[in-house]
Amino acid sequence: MPDAELYIYGGAFGLPSIDPQCLALISYLSIVSHQEYTIVESNDPGISPTGELPMLHDGKNWIAGTNRIIAYLSKTGYNSNEDLSTEDLAKSVAYSSLVDESLQDSLLFSWFADDDNFLGTTRKTYSNLLSIPARYIRPMQMRKSAVQRVQKYGGKVEAGSLTHAENTRIYDLARDCYRVLDRKLGENDFLFGVKPTSLDAKAFGYLALQLYPEIPNPRFQMILTSQFPRLVAYCNRCKEEFFANLPDSALPTETSPFFTNPISSPKEWFKNTFLSGSNSVSSTTTTEKPKKTQEERDFDLKRIYAVTFGLVAMVAYVIINGIVVIGTDEGEEEQEEGGYFMAGGDDVDDDIHVPSDD
């Protein structure tokens, strides 16, 4: 894996990434790789084959999604779970599913459904990472999708946020997960003993973003610090272990071959769409351009269709949602469409069972 590149959302709050799945992957690589990779702060999930970050570029391979990347790394000799028994491996899968479900929802609730947190911290933090025009659109897209997901825990949607004056279910969900992890940790340094594993990387990715950021409504932070001091010490230990000697950040060595879009990365989209494959004047005069195969011509045609559709959709989206108002005196409305911020999350089973340690 030498010279591999890890594409992530950029950092904030003293952490190398604002995204829990990206933090989990950075933590995992810190366990197994000894700086044999470069961090690329992309902030654009549109460059990945599945539309999510983190994404790993290793030679000719492009792998997106935390679970898929960990599976790929494990098969290529970078396996943090190699010392676990078959029983412990099964437990690790179950605990990971619990973390993905409970801590993801509680983080979405805290960062996006809580009006004070979203307006006071989340939107500004993401806007600082994103380019124009994505910084004006994507945070609202993330918010709407996040609120739709966590509404099942109670509360009413008002002005885009979720009222939760009497909502305790989401806090009980997080508290139950904290309790399970705390019991599993015990007096050990890490969740399966003295050595960190993939479960530590994933759990820390979520816990760190609930513990360290300074936000207006730090309810989950308060639960952790007041009721689970052992998990707080665990997070501090993981932070020191995983992030003490991070690799340098750099620009990518080559452009992602996957489609980018004009909202999240207009410059890269324009270059990939209209300038890729273009030759200088001198080269075109001395070298005959090879004829394209039928497959290449079909791909070019599909790309033209995709670009045209993307432009039309973007213009329609902008007009319909009020980013640009034509012929009226109505004020702008905030945009709320699309997916939420857990870019690297993979599918999680609804039915989660954590095996007993007994």
Short mmCIF file of C-alpha atoms in Angstrom, two decimals:
data_model
loop_
_atom_site.label_atom_id
_atom_site.label_comp_id
_atom_site.label_asym_id
_atom_site.label_seq_id
_atom_site.Cartn_x
_atom_site.Cartn_y
_atom_site.Cartn_z
CA MET A 1 0.00 0.00 0.00
CA PRO A 2 2.94 2.47 -0.20
CA ASP A 3 2.01 5.77 -1.90
CA ALA A 4 -1.71 5.13 -1.44
CA GLU A 5 -4.00 8.15 -1.08
CA LEU A 6 -6.89 8.49 1.35
CA TYR A 7 -9.55 10.98 0.24
CA ILE A 8 -11.45 12.46 3.18
CA TYR A 9 -13.49 15.37 4.46
CA GLY A 10 -11.16 17.97 5.98
CA GLY A 11 -10.55 18.52 9.66
CA ALA A 12 -12.05 20.66 12.40
CA PHE A 13 -12.20 20.77 16.22
CA GLY A 14 -8.59 19.63 16.47
CA LEU A 15 -9.37 16.40 14.59
CA PRO A 16 -8.05 15.43 11.14
CA SER A 17 -11.57 15.04 9.72
CA ILE A 18 -15.07 16.28 10.44
CA ASP A 19 -16.59 12.98 9.33
CA PRO A 20 -16.78 9.97 11.67
CA GLN A 21 -16.17 7.41 8.94
CA CYS A 22 -13.13 9.31 7.70
CA LEU A 23 -11.84 9.50 11.28
CA ALA A 24 -12.40 5.75 11.60
CA LEU A 25 -10.34 5.06 8.47
CA ILE A 26 -7.53 7.39 9.51
CA SER A 27 -7.49 5.62 12.88
CA TYR A 28 -7.46 2.20 11.25
CA LEU A 29 -4.60 3.12 8.94
CA SER A 30 -2.67 4.51 11.88
CA ILE A 31 -2.96 1.07 13.47
CA VAL A 32 -1.79 -0.96 10.47
CA SER A 33 0.10 1.15 7.93
CA HIS A 34 2.79 3.21 9.67
CA GLN A 35 2.32 6.28 7.47
CA GLU A 36 2.44 4.42 4.16
CA TYR A 37 -0.21 6.67 2.66
CA THR A 38 -1.08 10.31 1.96
CA ILE A 39 -4.14 12.19 3.15
CA VAL A 40 -6.06 14.14 0.48
CA GLU A 41 -8.61 16.59 1.88
CA SER A 42 -11.08 16.32 -0.96
CA ASN A 43 -14.39 17.31 0.68
CA ASP A 44 -16.12 16.05 -2.46
CA PRO A 45 -17.85 12.64 -2.34
CA GLY A 46 -18.65 13.07 -6.04
CA ILE A 47 -15.14 11.90 -6.92
CA SER A 48 -15.73 8.41 -5.52
CA PRO A 49 -17.33 5.50 -7.42
CA THR A 50 -20.15 5.25 -4.87
CA GLY A 51 -20.56 8.93 -4.04
CA GLU A 52 -19.10 8.68 -0.54
CA LEU A 53 -15.98 9.40 1.46
CA PRO A 54 -13.57 8.11 2.63
CA MET A 55 -12.09 6.72 -0.57
CA LEU A 56 -8.76 4.91 -0.92
CA HIS A 57 -6.68 5.13 -4.09
CA ASP A 58 -4.15 2.30 -4.10
CA GLY A 59 -2.44 1.77 -7.42
CA LYS A 60 -5.18 1.01 -9.94
CA ASN A 61 -7.76 0.39 -7.21
CA TRP A 62 -10.30 2.95 -6.01
CA ILE A 63 -12.30 1.77 -2.99
CA ALA A 64 -14.95 3.84 -1.21
CA GLY A 65 -16.69 3.30 2.14
CA THR A 66 -15.10 2.46 5.46
CA ASN A 67 -16.17 -1.18 5.65
CA ARG A 68 -15.17 -1.89 2.06
CA ILE A 69 -11.76 -0.24 2.52
CA ILE A 70 -11.09 -2.17 5.73
CA ALA A 71 -12.05 -5.42 3.97
CA TYR A 72 -9.70 -4.54 1.09
CA LEU A 73 -6.84 -3.67 3.44
CA SER A 74 -7.35 -6.85 5.46
CA LYS A 75 -6.96 -8.93 2.29
CA THR A 76 -3.76 -7.11 1.32
CA GLY A 77 -1.91 -7.65 4.59
CA TYR A 78 -3.15 -4.71 6.66
CA ASN A 79 -5.39 -6.49 9.14
CA SER A 80 -5.80 -5.07 12.64
CA ASN A 81 -8.00 -8.04 13.64
CA GLU A 82 -5.56 -10.82 12.81
CA ASP A 83 -5.05 -11.74 16.48
CA LEU A 84 -8.77 -12.00 17.27
CA SER A 85 -10.42 -15.39 17.70
CA THR A 86 -13.37 -16.44 15.58
CA GLU A 87 -15.68 -15.64 18.49
CA ASP A 88 -14.15 -12.19 18.98
CA LEU A 89 -14.43 -11.46 15.25
CA ALA A 90 -18.16 -12.20 15.42
CA LYS A 91 -18.49 -9.93 18.44
CA SER A 92 -16.57 -7.19 16.65
CA VAL A 93 -19.07 -7.27 13.78
CA ALA A 94 -22.00 -7.02 16.19
CA TYR A 95 -20.47 -4.18 18.18
CA SER A 96 -19.62 -2.32 14.95
CA SER A 97 -23.24 -2.60 13.82
CA LEU A 98 -24.40 -1.19 17.15
CA VAL A 99 -21.99 1.74 16.84
CA ASP A 100 -23.00 2.43 13.25
CA GLU A 101 -26.67 2.55 14.18
CA SER A 102 -26.77 4.20 17.60
CA LEU A 103 -23.86 6.63 17.50
CA GLN A 104 -24.50 7.64 13.90
CA ASP A 105 -28.09 8.59 14.69
CA SER A 106 -27.14 10.44 17.87
CA LEU A 107 -24.46 12.39 15.99
CA LEU A 108 -26.89 13.29 13.22
CA PHE A 109 -29.38 14.41 15.83
CA SER A 110 -26.86 16.57 17.66
CA TRP A 111 -25.25 18.19 14.62
CA PHE A 112 -28.21 18.66 12.30
CA ALA A 113 -31.56 18.25 14.05
CA ASP A 114 -30.63 20.56 16.91
CA ASP A 115 -31.23 24.09 15.63
CA ASP A 116 -28.69 25.78 17.90
CA ASN A 117 -25.94 23.33 17.01
CA PHE A 118 -26.63 23.44 13.30
CA LEU A 119 -26.81 27.21 12.98
CA GLY A 120 -24.11 27.90 15.53
CA THR A 121 -21.50 25.32 14.53
CA THR A 122 -22.31 22.64 11.96
CA ARG A 123 -23.25 24.83 8.98
CA LYS A 124 -20.31 27.17 9.50
CA THR A 125 -17.85 24.31 9.89
CA TYR A 126 -18.93 22.56 6.71
CA SER A 127 -19.07 25.85 4.81
CA ASN A 128 -15.43 26.47 5.67
CA LEU A 129 -14.50 23.15 4.04
CA LEU A 130 -16.66 23.29 0.92
CA SER A 131 -16.16 25.31 -2.23
CA ILE A 132 -18.68 27.66 -3.81
CA PRO A 133 -21.53 26.94 -4.53
CA ALA A 134 -21.54 23.71 -2.47
CA ARG A 135 -21.06 25.59 0.80
CA TYR A 136 -24.45 27.25 0.34
CA ILE A 137 -26.29 24.10 -0.68
CA ARG A 138 -24.84 20.92 0.79
CA PRO A 139 -25.18 21.72 4.54
CA MET A 140 -28.90 22.22 4.02
CA GLN A 141 -29.10 19.01 2.00
CA MET A 142 -27.38 17.15 4.81
CA ARG A 143 -29.70 18.67 7.37
CA LYS A 144 -32.92 17.67 5.69
CA SER A 145 -31.84 14.07 5.20
CA ALA A 146 -30.50 13.83 8.76
CA VAL A 147 -33.72 15.22 10.26
CA GLN A 148 -35.78 12.76 8.22
CA ARG A 149 -33.67 9.89 9.55
CA VAL A 150 -33.78 10.80 13.26
CA GLN A 151 -37.41 11.93 13.32
CA LYS A 152 -38.32 8.34 14.21
CA TYR A 153 -37.07 9.03 17.74
CA GLY A 154 -39.76 11.64 18.34
CA GLY A 155 -40.24 15.39 18.00
CA LYS A 156 -41.74 17.60 15.32
CA VAL A 157 -40.03 19.20 12.35
CA GLU A 158 -40.26 22.97 12.56
CA ALA A 159 -38.34 25.29 10.22
CA GLY A 160 -36.03 22.45 9.26
CA SER A 161 -35.06 21.50 12.81
CA LEU A 162 -36.46 18.86 15.14
CA THR A 163 -38.00 20.05 18.38
CA HIS A 164 -36.92 17.83 21.23
CA ALA A 165 -37.98 19.48 24.48
CA GLU A 166 -39.59 16.22 25.57
CA ASN A 167 -37.52 13.92 23.38
CA THR A 168 -35.36 11.56 25.41
CA ARG A 169 -35.33 8.46 23.19
CA ILE A 170 -32.25 9.52 21.21
CA TYR A 171 -30.34 10.25 24.42
CA ASP A 172 -31.36 6.89 25.86
CA LEU A 173 -30.18 5.23 22.64
CA ALA A 174 -26.75 6.86 22.90
CA ARG A 175 -26.52 6.18 26.64
CA ASP A 176 -27.26 2.48 26.09
CA CYS A 177 -24.52 2.29 23.46
CA TYR A 178 -22.06 4.09 25.74
CA ARG A 179 -22.90 1.61 28.49
CA VAL A 180 -22.28 -1.40 26.22
CA LEU A 181 -18.92 -0.01 25.07
CA ASP A 182 -17.92 0.94 28.60
CA ARG A 183 -18.70 -2.56 29.84
CA LYS A 184 -16.77 -4.09 26.94
CA LEU A 185 -13.78 -1.83 27.59
CA GLY A 186 -13.56 -2.60 31.29
CA GLU A 187 -10.07 -1.86 32.56
CA ASN A 188 -8.40 -2.59 29.22
CA ASP A 189 -6.61 -0.04 27.09
CA PHE A 190 -8.72 -0.96 24.07
CA LEU A 191 -11.95 -2.80 23.42
CA PHE A 192 -10.32 -6.19 22.79
CA GLY A 193 -7.39 -5.85 25.14
CA VAL A 194 -4.00 -4.19 24.82
CA LYS A 195 -4.01 -3.77 21.03
CA PRO A 196 -6.43 -1.59 19.04
CA THR A 197 -8.60 -3.20 16.36
CA SER A 198 -11.04 -2.05 13.69
CA LEU A 199 -13.73 -1.76 16.37
CA ASP A 200 -11.63 0.79 18.26
CA ALA A 201 -11.15 2.78 15.06
CA LYS A 202 -14.87 2.88 14.33
CA ALA A 203 -16.02 3.55 17.90
CA PHE A 204 -13.49 6.34 18.32
CA GLY A 205 -14.56 7.93 15.02
CA TYR A 206 -18.03 8.57 16.46
CA LEU A 207 -17.14 9.17 20.09
CA ALA A 208 -14.51 11.78 19.21
CA LEU A 209 -17.07 13.91 17.35
CA GLN A 210 -19.45 13.73 20.30
CA LEU A 211 -16.78 14.48 22.89
CA TYR A 212 -14.36 17.08 21.51
CA PRO A 213 -16.29 19.69 19.45
CA GLU A 214 -17.42 22.79 21.31
CA ILE A 215 -21.07 23.23 20.34
CA PRO A 216 -23.94 25.29 21.81
CA ASN A 217 -25.89 22.22 23.00
CA PRO A 218 -23.28 19.64 24.11
CA ARG A 219 -25.80 17.16 25.55
CA PHE A 220 -23.96 14.01 24.44
CA GLN A 221 -20.64 15.44 25.57
CA MET A 222 -22.16 16.05 29.01
CA ILE A 223 -23.46 12.48 29.21
CA LEU A 224 -20.02 11.11 28.35
CA THR A 225 -18.06 13.29 30.75
CA SER A 226 -20.46 12.94 33.68
CA GLN A 227 -21.51 9.29 33.37
CA PHE A 228 -18.76 7.53 31.41
CA PRO A 229 -15.37 8.91 32.45
CA ARG A 230 -13.72 5.65 31.43
CA LEU A 231 -14.84 6.21 27.83
CA VAL A 232 -13.50 9.77 27.99
CA ALA A 233 -10.10 8.45 29.07
CA TYR A 234 -10.36 5.83 26.32
CA CYS A 235 -10.99 8.54 23.70
CA ASN A 236 -8.02 10.56 24.91
CA ARG A 237 -5.86 7.45 24.71
CA CYS A 238 -7.07 6.66 21.17
CA LYS A 239 -6.51 10.24 20.05
CA GLU A 240 -2.92 10.16 21.26
CA GLU A 241 -2.34 6.69 19.79
CA PHE A 242 -3.93 7.26 16.37
CA PHE A 243 -3.15 10.90 15.58
CA ALA A 244 0.30 11.44 17.08
CA ASN A 245 2.15 10.93 13.78
CA LEU A 246 -0.26 11.42 10.91
CA PRO A 247 1.06 11.44 7.33
CA ASP A 248 1.25 14.69 5.42
CA SER A 249 -1.70 16.06 3.49
CA ALA A 250 -1.14 16.56 -0.22
CA LEU A 251 -2.83 17.06 -3.56
CA PRO A 252 -3.86 13.87 -5.39
CA THR A 253 -1.26 12.42 -7.75
CA GLU A 254 -3.92 11.86 -10.40
CA THR A 255 -7.48 12.93 -11.03
CA SER A 256 -10.23 10.60 -9.91
CA PRO A 257 -11.69 8.82 -12.96
CA PHE A 258 -15.19 9.10 -11.53
CA PHE A 259 -17.73 11.74 -12.38
CA THR A 260 -17.58 15.00 -10.44
CA ASN A 261 -20.41 17.50 -10.41
CA PRO A 262 -20.62 21.26 -10.99
CA ILE A 263 -22.01 22.01 -7.51
CA SER A 264 -19.48 20.35 -5.25
CA SER A 265 -16.40 20.85 -7.43
CA PRO A 266 -17.04 23.20 -10.35
CA LYS A 267 -13.40 23.66 -11.33
CA GLU A 268 -12.62 19.93 -11.32
CA TRP A 269 -15.90 19.18 -13.12
CA PHE A 270 -15.15 21.69 -15.88
CA LYS A 271 -11.62 20.35 -16.33
CA ASN A 272 -12.73 16.71 -16.40
CA THR A 273 -15.66 17.39 -18.71
CA PHE A 274 -14.25 19.80 -21.26
CA LEU A 275 -10.46 19.70 -20.97
CA SER A 276 -9.62 16.09 -20.23
CA GLY A 277 -7.78 14.39 -23.02
CA SER A 278 -7.02 17.67 -24.80
CA ASN A 279 -3.55 18.00 -26.31
CA SER A 280 -1.34 21.00 -26.84
CA VAL A 281 -1.05 22.58 -30.30
CA SER A 282 2.41 21.17 -30.84
CA SER A 283 1.35 17.63 -30.00
CA THR A 284 -1.70 17.70 -32.23
CA THR A 285 0.39 18.82 -35.17
CA THR A 286 2.97 16.07 -34.80
CA THR A 287 0.96 13.11 -33.51
CA GLU A 288 -2.05 11.57 -35.20
CA LYS A 289 -4.89 11.18 -32.74
CA PRO A 290 -5.89 7.52 -32.47
CA LYS A 291 -9.38 6.61 -33.55
CA LYS A 292 -11.83 5.95 -30.78
CA THR A 293 -13.41 2.56 -30.34
CA GLN A 294 -17.17 2.14 -30.35
CA GLU A 295 -17.12 1.77 -26.57
CA GLU A 296 -15.22 5.05 -26.20
CA ARG A 297 -17.67 6.83 -28.49
CA ASP A 298 -20.60 5.43 -26.51
CA PHE A 299 -18.97 6.59 -23.28
CA ASP A 300 -18.45 10.10 -24.66
CA LEU A 301 -22.09 10.24 -25.73
CA LYS A 302 -23.25 9.12 -22.29
CA ARG A 303 -21.02 11.75 -20.70
CA ILE A 304 -22.58 14.47 -22.84
CA TYR A 305 -26.04 13.28 -21.80
CA ALA A 306 -24.98 13.22 -18.15
CA VAL A 307 -23.48 16.72 -18.32
CA THR A 308 -26.55 18.12 -20.06
CA PHE A 309 -28.90 16.50 -17.57
CA GLY A 310 -26.76 17.71 -14.66
CA LEU A 311 -26.80 21.30 -15.88
CA VAL A 312 -30.55 21.29 -16.46
CA ALA A 313 -31.18 19.68 -13.07
CA MET A 314 -28.92 22.16 -11.31
CA VAL A 315 -30.59 25.18 -12.94
CA ALA A 316 -34.04 23.80 -12.14
CA TYR A 317 -33.01 23.08 -8.56
CA VAL A 318 -31.63 26.58 -8.09
CA ILE A 319 -34.75 28.25 -9.48
CA ILE A 320 -37.34 26.02 -7.81
CA ASN A 321 -35.74 26.25 -4.38
CA GLY A 322 -35.24 29.98 -4.46
CA ILE A 323 -31.46 30.27 -4.60
CA VAL A 324 -32.06 32.54 -7.56
CA VAL A 325 -35.46 34.21 -7.77
CA ILE A 326 -36.73 35.19 -11.20
CA GLY A 327 -39.40 37.81 -11.58
CA THR A 328 -40.53 37.96 -7.95
CA ASP A 329 -39.74 39.92 -4.82
CA GLU A 330 -39.76 36.89 -2.55
CA GLY A 331 -36.78 36.36 -0.25
CA GLU A 332 -34.42 33.49 -0.52
CA GLU A 333 -35.23 30.21 1.11
CA GLU A 334 -32.68 27.87 2.55
CA GLN A 335 -32.12 24.72 0.57
CA GLU A 336 -32.87 21.34 1.99
CA GLU A 337 -32.36 18.39 -0.31
CA GLY A 338 -30.21 15.32 -0.54
CA GLY A 339 -28.05 13.05 1.55
CA TYR A 340 -26.60 13.30 4.99
CA PHE A 341 -23.02 13.67 6.07
CA MET A 342 -22.07 10.15 6.93
CA ALA A 343 -20.23 9.74 3.71
CA GLY A 344 -18.34 6.63 4.52
CA GLY A 345 -21.12 4.63 6.13
CA ASP A 346 -22.02 1.26 4.73
CA ASP A 347 -25.31 -0.55 5.06
CA VAL A 348 -26.30 -1.44 8.62
CA ASP A 349 -28.69 -4.20 9.56
CA ASP A 350 -31.81 -3.09 11.36
CA ASP A 351 -31.71 -6.02 13.80
CA ILE A 352 -28.62 -5.71 15.95
CA HIS A 353 -27.59 -8.26 18.53
CA VAL A 354 -24.48 -7.79 20.65
CA PRO A 355 -23.11 -11.12 21.85
CA SER A 356 -22.60 -11.51 25.55
CA ASP A 357 -19.05 -11.57 26.84
CA ASP A 358 -20.00 -14.30 29.22
#
